[in-house]
Short mmCIF file of C-alpha atoms in Angstrom, two decimals:
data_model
loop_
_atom_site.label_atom_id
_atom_site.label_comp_id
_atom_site.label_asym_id
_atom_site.label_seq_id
_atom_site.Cartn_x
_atom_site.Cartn_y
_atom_site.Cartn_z
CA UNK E 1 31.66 -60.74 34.93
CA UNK E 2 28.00 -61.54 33.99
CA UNK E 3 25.78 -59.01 34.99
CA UNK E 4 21.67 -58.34 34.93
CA UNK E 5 19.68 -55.62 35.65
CA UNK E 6 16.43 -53.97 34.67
CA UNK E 7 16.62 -49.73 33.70
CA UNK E 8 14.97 -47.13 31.64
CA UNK E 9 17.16 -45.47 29.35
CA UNK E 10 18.40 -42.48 31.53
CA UNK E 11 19.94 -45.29 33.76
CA UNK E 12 21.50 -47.70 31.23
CA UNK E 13 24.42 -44.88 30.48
CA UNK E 14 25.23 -44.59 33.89
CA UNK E 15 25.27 -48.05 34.85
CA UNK E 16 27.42 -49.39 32.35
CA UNK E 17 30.17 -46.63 32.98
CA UNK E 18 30.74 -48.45 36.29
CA UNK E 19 34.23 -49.99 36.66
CA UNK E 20 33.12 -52.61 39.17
CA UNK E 21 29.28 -54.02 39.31
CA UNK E 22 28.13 -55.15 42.87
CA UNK E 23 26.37 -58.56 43.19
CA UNK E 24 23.38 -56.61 45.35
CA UNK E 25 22.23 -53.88 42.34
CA UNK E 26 21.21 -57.10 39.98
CA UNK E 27 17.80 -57.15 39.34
CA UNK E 28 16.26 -60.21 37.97
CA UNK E 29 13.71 -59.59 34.85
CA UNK E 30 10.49 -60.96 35.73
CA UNK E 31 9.91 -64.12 34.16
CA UNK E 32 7.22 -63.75 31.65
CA UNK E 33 7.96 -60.33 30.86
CA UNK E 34 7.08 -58.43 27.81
CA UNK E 35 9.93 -56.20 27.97
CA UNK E 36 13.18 -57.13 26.30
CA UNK E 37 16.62 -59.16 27.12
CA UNK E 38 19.63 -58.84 25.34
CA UNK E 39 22.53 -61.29 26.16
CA UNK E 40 26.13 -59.96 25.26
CA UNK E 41 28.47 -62.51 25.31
CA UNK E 42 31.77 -60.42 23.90
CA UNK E 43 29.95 -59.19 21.45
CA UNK E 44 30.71 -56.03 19.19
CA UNK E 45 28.34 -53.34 19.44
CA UNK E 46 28.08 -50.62 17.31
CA UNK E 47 25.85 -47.32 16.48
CA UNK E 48 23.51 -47.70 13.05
CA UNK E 49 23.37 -43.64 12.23
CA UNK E 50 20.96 -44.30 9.86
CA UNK E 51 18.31 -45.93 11.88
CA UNK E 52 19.65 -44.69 15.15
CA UNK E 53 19.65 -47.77 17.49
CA UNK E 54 22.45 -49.99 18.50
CA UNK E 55 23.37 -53.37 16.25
CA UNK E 56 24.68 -56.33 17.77
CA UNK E 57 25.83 -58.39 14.52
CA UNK E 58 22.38 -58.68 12.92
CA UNK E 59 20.18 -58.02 15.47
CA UNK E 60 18.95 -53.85 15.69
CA UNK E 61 18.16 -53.14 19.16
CA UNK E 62 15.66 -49.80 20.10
CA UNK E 63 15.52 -48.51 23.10
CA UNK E 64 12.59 -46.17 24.13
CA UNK E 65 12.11 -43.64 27.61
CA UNK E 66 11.50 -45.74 29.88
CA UNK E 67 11.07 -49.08 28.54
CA UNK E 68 12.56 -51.93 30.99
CA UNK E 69 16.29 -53.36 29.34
CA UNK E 70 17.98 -56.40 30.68
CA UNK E 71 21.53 -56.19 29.20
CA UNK E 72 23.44 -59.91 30.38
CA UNK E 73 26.54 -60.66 28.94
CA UNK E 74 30.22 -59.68 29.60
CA UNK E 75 30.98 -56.41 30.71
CA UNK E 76 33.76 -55.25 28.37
CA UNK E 77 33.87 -53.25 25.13
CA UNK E 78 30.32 -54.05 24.59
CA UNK E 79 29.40 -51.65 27.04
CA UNK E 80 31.77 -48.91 25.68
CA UNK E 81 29.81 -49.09 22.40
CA UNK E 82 26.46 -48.65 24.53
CA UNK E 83 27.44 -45.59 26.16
CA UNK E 84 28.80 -43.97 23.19
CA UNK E 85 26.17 -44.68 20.87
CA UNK E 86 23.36 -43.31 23.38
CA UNK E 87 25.62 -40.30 23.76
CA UNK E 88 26.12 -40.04 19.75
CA UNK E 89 22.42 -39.63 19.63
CA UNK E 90 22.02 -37.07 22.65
CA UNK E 91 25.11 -35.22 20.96
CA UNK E 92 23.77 -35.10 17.55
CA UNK E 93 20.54 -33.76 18.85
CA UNK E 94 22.39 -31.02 20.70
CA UNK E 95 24.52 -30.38 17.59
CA UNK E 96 21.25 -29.67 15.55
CA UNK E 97 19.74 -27.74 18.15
CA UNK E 98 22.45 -25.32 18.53
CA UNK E 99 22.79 -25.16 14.79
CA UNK E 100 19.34 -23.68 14.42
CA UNK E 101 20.06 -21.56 17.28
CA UNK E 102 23.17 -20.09 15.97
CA UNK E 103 21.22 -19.88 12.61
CA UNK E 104 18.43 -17.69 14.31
CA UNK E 105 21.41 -15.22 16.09
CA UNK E 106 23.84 -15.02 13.01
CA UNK E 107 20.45 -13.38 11.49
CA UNK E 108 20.03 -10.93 14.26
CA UNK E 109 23.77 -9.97 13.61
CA UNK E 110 23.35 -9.75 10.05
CA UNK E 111 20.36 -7.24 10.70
CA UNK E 112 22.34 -5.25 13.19
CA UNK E 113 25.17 -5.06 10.61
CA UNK E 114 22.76 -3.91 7.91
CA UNK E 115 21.70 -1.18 10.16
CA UNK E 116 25.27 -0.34 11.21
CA UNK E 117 25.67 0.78 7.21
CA UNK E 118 22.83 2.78 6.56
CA UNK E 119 23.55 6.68 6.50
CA UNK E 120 22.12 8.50 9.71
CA UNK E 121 19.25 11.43 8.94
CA UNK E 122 20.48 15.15 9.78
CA UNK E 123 19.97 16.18 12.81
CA UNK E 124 15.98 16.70 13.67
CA UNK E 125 16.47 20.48 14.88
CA UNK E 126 19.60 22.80 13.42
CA UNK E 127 19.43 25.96 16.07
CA UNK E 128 21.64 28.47 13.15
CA UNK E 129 19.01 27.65 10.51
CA UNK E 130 15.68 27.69 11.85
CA UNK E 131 13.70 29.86 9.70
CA UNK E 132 11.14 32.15 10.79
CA UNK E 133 7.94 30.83 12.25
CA UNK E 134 6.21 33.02 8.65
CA UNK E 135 8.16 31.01 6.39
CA UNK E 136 7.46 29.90 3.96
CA UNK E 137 5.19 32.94 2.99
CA UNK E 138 5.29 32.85 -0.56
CA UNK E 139 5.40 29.81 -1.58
CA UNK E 140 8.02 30.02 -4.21
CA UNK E 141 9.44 26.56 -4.62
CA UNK E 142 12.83 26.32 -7.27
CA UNK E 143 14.37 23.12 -8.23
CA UNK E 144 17.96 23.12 -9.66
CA UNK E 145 20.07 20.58 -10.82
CA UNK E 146 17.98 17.93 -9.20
CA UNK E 147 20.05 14.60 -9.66
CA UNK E 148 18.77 11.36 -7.98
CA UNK E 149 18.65 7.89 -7.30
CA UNK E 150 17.35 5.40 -4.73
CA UNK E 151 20.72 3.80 -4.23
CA UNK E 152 24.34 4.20 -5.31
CA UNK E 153 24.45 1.02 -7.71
CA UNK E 154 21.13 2.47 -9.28
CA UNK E 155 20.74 5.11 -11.72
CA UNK E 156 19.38 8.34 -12.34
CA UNK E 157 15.45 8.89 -11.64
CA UNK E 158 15.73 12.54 -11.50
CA UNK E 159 18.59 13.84 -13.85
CA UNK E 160 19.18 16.83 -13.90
CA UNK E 161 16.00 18.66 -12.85
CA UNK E 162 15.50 22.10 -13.12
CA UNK E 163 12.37 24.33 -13.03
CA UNK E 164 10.33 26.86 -10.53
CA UNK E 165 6.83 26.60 -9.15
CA UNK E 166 6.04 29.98 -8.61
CA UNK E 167 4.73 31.44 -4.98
CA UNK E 168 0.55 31.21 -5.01
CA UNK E 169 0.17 29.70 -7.73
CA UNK E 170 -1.31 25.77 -8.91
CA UNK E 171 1.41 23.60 -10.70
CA UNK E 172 -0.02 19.87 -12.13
CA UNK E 173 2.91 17.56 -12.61
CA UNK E 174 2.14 14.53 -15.29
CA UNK E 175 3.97 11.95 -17.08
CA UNK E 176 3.83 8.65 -17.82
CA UNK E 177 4.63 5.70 -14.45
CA UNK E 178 8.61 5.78 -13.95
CA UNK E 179 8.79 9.38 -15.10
CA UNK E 180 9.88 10.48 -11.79
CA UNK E 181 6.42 12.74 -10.35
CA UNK E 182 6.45 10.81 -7.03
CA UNK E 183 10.53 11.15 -6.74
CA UNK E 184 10.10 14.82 -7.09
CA UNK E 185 8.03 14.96 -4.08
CA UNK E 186 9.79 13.01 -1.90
CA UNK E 187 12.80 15.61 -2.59
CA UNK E 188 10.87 18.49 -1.49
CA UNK E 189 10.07 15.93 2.08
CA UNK E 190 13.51 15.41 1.95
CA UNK E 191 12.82 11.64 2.37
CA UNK E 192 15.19 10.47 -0.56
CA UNK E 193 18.70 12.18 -0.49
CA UNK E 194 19.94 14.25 -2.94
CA UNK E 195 22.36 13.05 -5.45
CA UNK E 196 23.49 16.56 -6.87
CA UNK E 197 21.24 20.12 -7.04
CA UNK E 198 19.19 22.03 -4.41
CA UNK E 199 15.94 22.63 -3.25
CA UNK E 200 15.01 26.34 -2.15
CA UNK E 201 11.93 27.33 -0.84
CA UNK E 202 11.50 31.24 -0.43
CA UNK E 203 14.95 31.56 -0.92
CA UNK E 204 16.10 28.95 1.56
CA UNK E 205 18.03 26.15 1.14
CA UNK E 206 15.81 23.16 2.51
CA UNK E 207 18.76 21.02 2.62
CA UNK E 208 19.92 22.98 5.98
CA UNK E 209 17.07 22.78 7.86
CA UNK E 210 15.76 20.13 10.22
CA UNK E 211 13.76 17.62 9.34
CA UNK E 212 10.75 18.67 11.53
CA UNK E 213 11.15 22.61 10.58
CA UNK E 214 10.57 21.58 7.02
CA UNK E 215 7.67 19.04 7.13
CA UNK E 216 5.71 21.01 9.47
CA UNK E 217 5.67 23.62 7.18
CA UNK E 218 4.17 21.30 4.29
CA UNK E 219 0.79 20.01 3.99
CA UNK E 220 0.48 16.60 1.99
CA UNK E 221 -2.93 14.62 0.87
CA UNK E 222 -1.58 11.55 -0.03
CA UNK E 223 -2.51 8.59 -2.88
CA UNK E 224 -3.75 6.19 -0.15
CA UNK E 225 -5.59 8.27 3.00
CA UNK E 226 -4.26 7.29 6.33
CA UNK E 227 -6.02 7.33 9.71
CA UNK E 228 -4.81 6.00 12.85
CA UNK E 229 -6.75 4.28 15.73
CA UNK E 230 -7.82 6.56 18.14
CA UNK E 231 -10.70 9.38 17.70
CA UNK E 232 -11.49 11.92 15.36
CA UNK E 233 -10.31 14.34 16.94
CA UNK E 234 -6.76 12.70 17.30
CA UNK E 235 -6.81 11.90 13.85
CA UNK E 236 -7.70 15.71 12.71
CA UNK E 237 -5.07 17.11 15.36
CA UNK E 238 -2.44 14.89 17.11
CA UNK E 239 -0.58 17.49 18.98
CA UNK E 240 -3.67 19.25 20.11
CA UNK E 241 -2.52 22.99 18.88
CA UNK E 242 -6.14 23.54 17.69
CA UNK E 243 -9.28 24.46 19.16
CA UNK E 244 -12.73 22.05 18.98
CA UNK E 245 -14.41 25.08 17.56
CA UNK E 246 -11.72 25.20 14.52
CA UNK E 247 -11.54 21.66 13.81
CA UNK E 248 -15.38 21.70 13.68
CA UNK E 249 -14.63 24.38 11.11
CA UNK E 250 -12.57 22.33 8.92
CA UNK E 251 -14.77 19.18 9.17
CA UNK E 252 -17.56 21.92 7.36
CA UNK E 253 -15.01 22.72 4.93
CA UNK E 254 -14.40 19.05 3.94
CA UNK E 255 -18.39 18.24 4.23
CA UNK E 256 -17.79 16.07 6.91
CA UNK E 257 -19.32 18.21 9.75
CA UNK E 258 -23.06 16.56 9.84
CA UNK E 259 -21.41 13.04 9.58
CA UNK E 260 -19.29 13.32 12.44
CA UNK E 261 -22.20 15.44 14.30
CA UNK E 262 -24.34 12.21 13.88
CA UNK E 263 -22.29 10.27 15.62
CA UNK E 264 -23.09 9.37 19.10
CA UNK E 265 -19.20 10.39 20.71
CA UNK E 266 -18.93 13.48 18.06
CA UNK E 267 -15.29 14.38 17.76
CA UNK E 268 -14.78 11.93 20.24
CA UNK E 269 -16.33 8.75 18.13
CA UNK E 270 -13.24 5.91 17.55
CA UNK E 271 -11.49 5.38 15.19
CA UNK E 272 -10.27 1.75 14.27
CA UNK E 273 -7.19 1.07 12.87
CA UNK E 274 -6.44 2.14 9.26
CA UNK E 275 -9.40 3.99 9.58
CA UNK E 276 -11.78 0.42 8.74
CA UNK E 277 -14.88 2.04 10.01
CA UNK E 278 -14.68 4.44 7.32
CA UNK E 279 -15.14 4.73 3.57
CA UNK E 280 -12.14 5.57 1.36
CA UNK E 281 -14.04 8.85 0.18
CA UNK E 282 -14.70 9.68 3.99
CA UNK E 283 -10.94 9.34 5.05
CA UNK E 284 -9.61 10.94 1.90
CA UNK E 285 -11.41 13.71 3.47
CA UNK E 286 -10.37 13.75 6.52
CA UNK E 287 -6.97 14.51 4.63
CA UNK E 288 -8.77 17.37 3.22
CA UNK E 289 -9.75 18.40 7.08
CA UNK E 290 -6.28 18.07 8.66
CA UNK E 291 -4.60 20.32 5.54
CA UNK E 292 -7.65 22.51 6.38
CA UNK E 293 -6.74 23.13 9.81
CA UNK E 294 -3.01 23.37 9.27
CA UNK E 295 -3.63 25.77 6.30
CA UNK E 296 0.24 25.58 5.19
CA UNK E 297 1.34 28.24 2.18
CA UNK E 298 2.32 25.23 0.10
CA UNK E 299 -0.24 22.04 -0.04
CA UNK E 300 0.99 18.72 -2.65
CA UNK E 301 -1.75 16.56 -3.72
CA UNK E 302 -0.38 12.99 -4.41
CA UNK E 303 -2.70 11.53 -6.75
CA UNK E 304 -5.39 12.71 -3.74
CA UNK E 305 -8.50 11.60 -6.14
CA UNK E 306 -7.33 8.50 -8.05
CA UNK E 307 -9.12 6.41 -5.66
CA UNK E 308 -12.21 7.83 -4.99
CA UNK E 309 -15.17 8.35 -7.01
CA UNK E 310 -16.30 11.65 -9.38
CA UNK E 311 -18.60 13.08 -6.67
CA UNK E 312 -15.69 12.89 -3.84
CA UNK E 313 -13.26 14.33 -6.29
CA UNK E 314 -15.29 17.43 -7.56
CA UNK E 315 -15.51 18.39 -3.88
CA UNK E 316 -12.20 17.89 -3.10
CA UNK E 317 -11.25 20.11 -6.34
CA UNK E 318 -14.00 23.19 -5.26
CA UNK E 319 -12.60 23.08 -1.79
CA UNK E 320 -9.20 23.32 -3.09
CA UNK E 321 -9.93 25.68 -4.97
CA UNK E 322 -12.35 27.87 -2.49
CA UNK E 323 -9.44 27.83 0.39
CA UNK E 324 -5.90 27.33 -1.07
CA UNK E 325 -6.30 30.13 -3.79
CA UNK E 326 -3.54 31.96 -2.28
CA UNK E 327 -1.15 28.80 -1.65
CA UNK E 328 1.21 27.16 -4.04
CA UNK E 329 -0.69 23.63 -4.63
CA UNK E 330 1.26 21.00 -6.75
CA UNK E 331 -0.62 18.21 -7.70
CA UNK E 332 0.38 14.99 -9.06
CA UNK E 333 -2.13 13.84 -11.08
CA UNK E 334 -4.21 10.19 -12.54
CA UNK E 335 -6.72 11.82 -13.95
CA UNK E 336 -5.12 14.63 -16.38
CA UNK E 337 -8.53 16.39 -16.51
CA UNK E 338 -7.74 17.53 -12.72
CA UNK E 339 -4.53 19.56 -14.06
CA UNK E 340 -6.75 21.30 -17.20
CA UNK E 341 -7.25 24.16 -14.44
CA UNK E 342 -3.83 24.38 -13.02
CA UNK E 343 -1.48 27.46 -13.60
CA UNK E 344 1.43 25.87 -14.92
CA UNK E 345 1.76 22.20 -15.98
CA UNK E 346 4.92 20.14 -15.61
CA UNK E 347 5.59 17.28 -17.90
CA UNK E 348 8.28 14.76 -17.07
CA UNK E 349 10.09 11.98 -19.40
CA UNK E 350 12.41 9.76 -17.80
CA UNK E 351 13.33 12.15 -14.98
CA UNK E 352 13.78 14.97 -17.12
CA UNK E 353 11.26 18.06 -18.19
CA UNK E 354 9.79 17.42 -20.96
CA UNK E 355 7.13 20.44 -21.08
CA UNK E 356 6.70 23.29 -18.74
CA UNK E 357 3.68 25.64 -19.89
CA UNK E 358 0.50 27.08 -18.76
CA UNK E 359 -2.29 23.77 -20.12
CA UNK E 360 -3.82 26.46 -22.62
CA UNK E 361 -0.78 26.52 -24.40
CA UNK E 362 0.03 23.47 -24.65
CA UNK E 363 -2.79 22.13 -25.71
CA UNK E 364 -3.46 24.66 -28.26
CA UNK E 365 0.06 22.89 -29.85
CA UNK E 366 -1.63 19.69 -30.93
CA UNK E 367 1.45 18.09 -31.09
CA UNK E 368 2.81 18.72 -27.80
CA UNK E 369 3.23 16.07 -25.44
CA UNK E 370 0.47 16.98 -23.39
CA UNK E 371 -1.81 17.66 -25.89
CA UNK E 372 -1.28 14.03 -27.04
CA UNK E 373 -2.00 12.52 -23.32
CA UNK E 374 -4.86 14.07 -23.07
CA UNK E 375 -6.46 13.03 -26.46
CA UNK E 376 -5.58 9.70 -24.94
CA UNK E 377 -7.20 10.01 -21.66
CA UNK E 378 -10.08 11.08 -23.43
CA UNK E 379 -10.07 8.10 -25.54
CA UNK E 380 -9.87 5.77 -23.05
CA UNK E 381 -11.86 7.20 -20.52
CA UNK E 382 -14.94 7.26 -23.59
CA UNK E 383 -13.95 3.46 -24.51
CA UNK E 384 -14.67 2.81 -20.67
CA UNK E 385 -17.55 4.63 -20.62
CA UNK E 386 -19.37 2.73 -23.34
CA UNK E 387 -18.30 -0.05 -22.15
#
């Protein structure tokens, strides 16, 4: 049977699956026309994969969406090889489509799975083991045994730890990076898991309390200051416990009081995220406001003053001093001439201690560890200098 007709793509599939072609759906292509003609006279057609369009012996034929076709010829296996090789190319786009698809899911399953193996935190509040709402009131904070590490294939950061800050009193831990200062306070946040040892505060186990009872009973000025978007007021006091008259208190303390009072919305002036639309001094302070307010018996100080400048960190160091006399304050410290005042001074050395001493001590033992880093902060803080 000789057949021709004029259809767009979409159409040629369908028309060639017919079993039986009636004389009245032949179209006659318009002589003249610019569109193409193929004659199939028992021809063998076949799909090129590589350039995907249909070869009849050495002729490629390309069909595009709606480009006008008249296919005249036979109608016998040549139209078998049409209809399969435009549904090889529909089907191989559909197999690469669902590929990527399943590619894209398999990941969300593979993140669900990861989370399916990580250890769940204790419970947020433990009703037998909530201390008393005066604790802690000394301050006393004993490490023993203190063995950790940040997974179970890693080793040791901590190994072995044992030593007491006493109640009231200023501690300055030091050592070199990788000695294991900022492990040591993530322990007492509880934020890394104990390996072996204990933590007691005031003679309780921290490891039995929620996670909530503990942290709201710890004050924290961290390395890098963080402010939220909101207001300054928000920032000072997120759950609103306090009154405007005491955080205005606490802004005075931290010598921000006459900078906030200059601005046009006071306590209520915004805030952009990260805290942009302030200085790195000025939101390091702001720390130094919300520990203010919160006035917890034991303050850390995580490198507070490595990033701001001498001015910032001498008032930092007299406020510190001025309000926390009576709280246990361990400080981390960068610059090693902020821990020359401190009560006791903690040296660590691969996650064990090294020293533990009162500074005058140690540095009247000029070949003590500390001793030594200090003669080379000096140095180097002189060579920059001259510089």
């Amino acid at each position: 049977m000789i057949a021709q007709t004029k259809v767009s793509l979409d159409r040629i599939v369908s028309f060639l699956r017919l079993d039986d072609l009636q004389s009245d759906v032949i179209e006659r292509l318009p002589r003249g026309s610019s569109d193409t003609a193929i004659e199939i006279i028992d021809g063998n057609f076949c799909w090129d994969l590589s350039s995907s369009s249909a070869t009849l012996k050495d002729i490629n034929l390309k069909v595009q969406q709606g480009m006008r076709v008249a296919v005249c010829g036979t109608v016998g296996i040549a139209d078998l090889f049409v209809t399969f090789g435009f549904n090889l190319n529909m089907l191989q786009m559909w197999v690469i489509w669902n590929l990527c698809e399943l590619e894209n899911k398999i990941i969300s399953v593979e993140r669900m799975f990861q989370h399916t193996c990580i250890a769940s935190e204790p419970t947020l509040v433990i009703e037998e083991s909530q201390p008393d709402h005066s604790w802690p009131s000394h301050g006393e904070v004993d490490f023993h045994g203190l063995q950790v590490r940040y997974a179970p294939h890693l080793p040791l950061v901590l190994r072995g730890l044992t030593c007491t800050f006493p109640g009231e009193m200023k501690t300055g831990i030091v050592g070199r990076i990788g000695s294991g200062k900022s492990t040591l306070i993530q322990e007492l946040f509880q934020i890394v898991e104990l390996a072996a040892g204990q933590i007691m505060i005031d003679g309780i186990n921290i490891s039995v309390l929620g996670l909530p009872d503990l942290r709201s009973r710890l004050s924290i000025i961290p390395h890098d200051p963080t402010m939220f978007e909101g207001t300054v007021r928000s920032n000072l006091e997120p759950l609103e416990e306090y009154t405007d008259e005491k955080i205005r208190e606490a802004l005075d303390k931290c010598q921000l009081g006459d900078e906030v009072r200059k601005k046009e919305g006071k306590l209520d002036s915004t805030v952009s995220e990260n805290g942009e639309n302030w200085s790195v001094g000025q939101r390091q302070l702001v720390c130094l406001g919300r520990v203010l307010l919160k006035k917890s018996k034991v303050l850390v100080l995580e490198e507070a003053t490595a990033s701001v400048d001498t001015a910032t960190d001498n008032l930092i160091q007299r406020t510190l001093k001025q309000h926390f006399s009576n709280c246990t304050v361990i400080t981390i410290a960068h610059r090693i001439t902020s821990v020359l005042d401190s009560d006791m001074v903690l040296l660590l050395n691969n996650g064990l201690i090294e020293e533990h001493d009162s500074p005058t001590r140690l540095l009247e033992n000029k070949s003590s560890s500390f001793a030594q880093l200090v003669v080379e902060y000096t140095v180097r803080a002189n060579s920059s200098f001259g510089k």
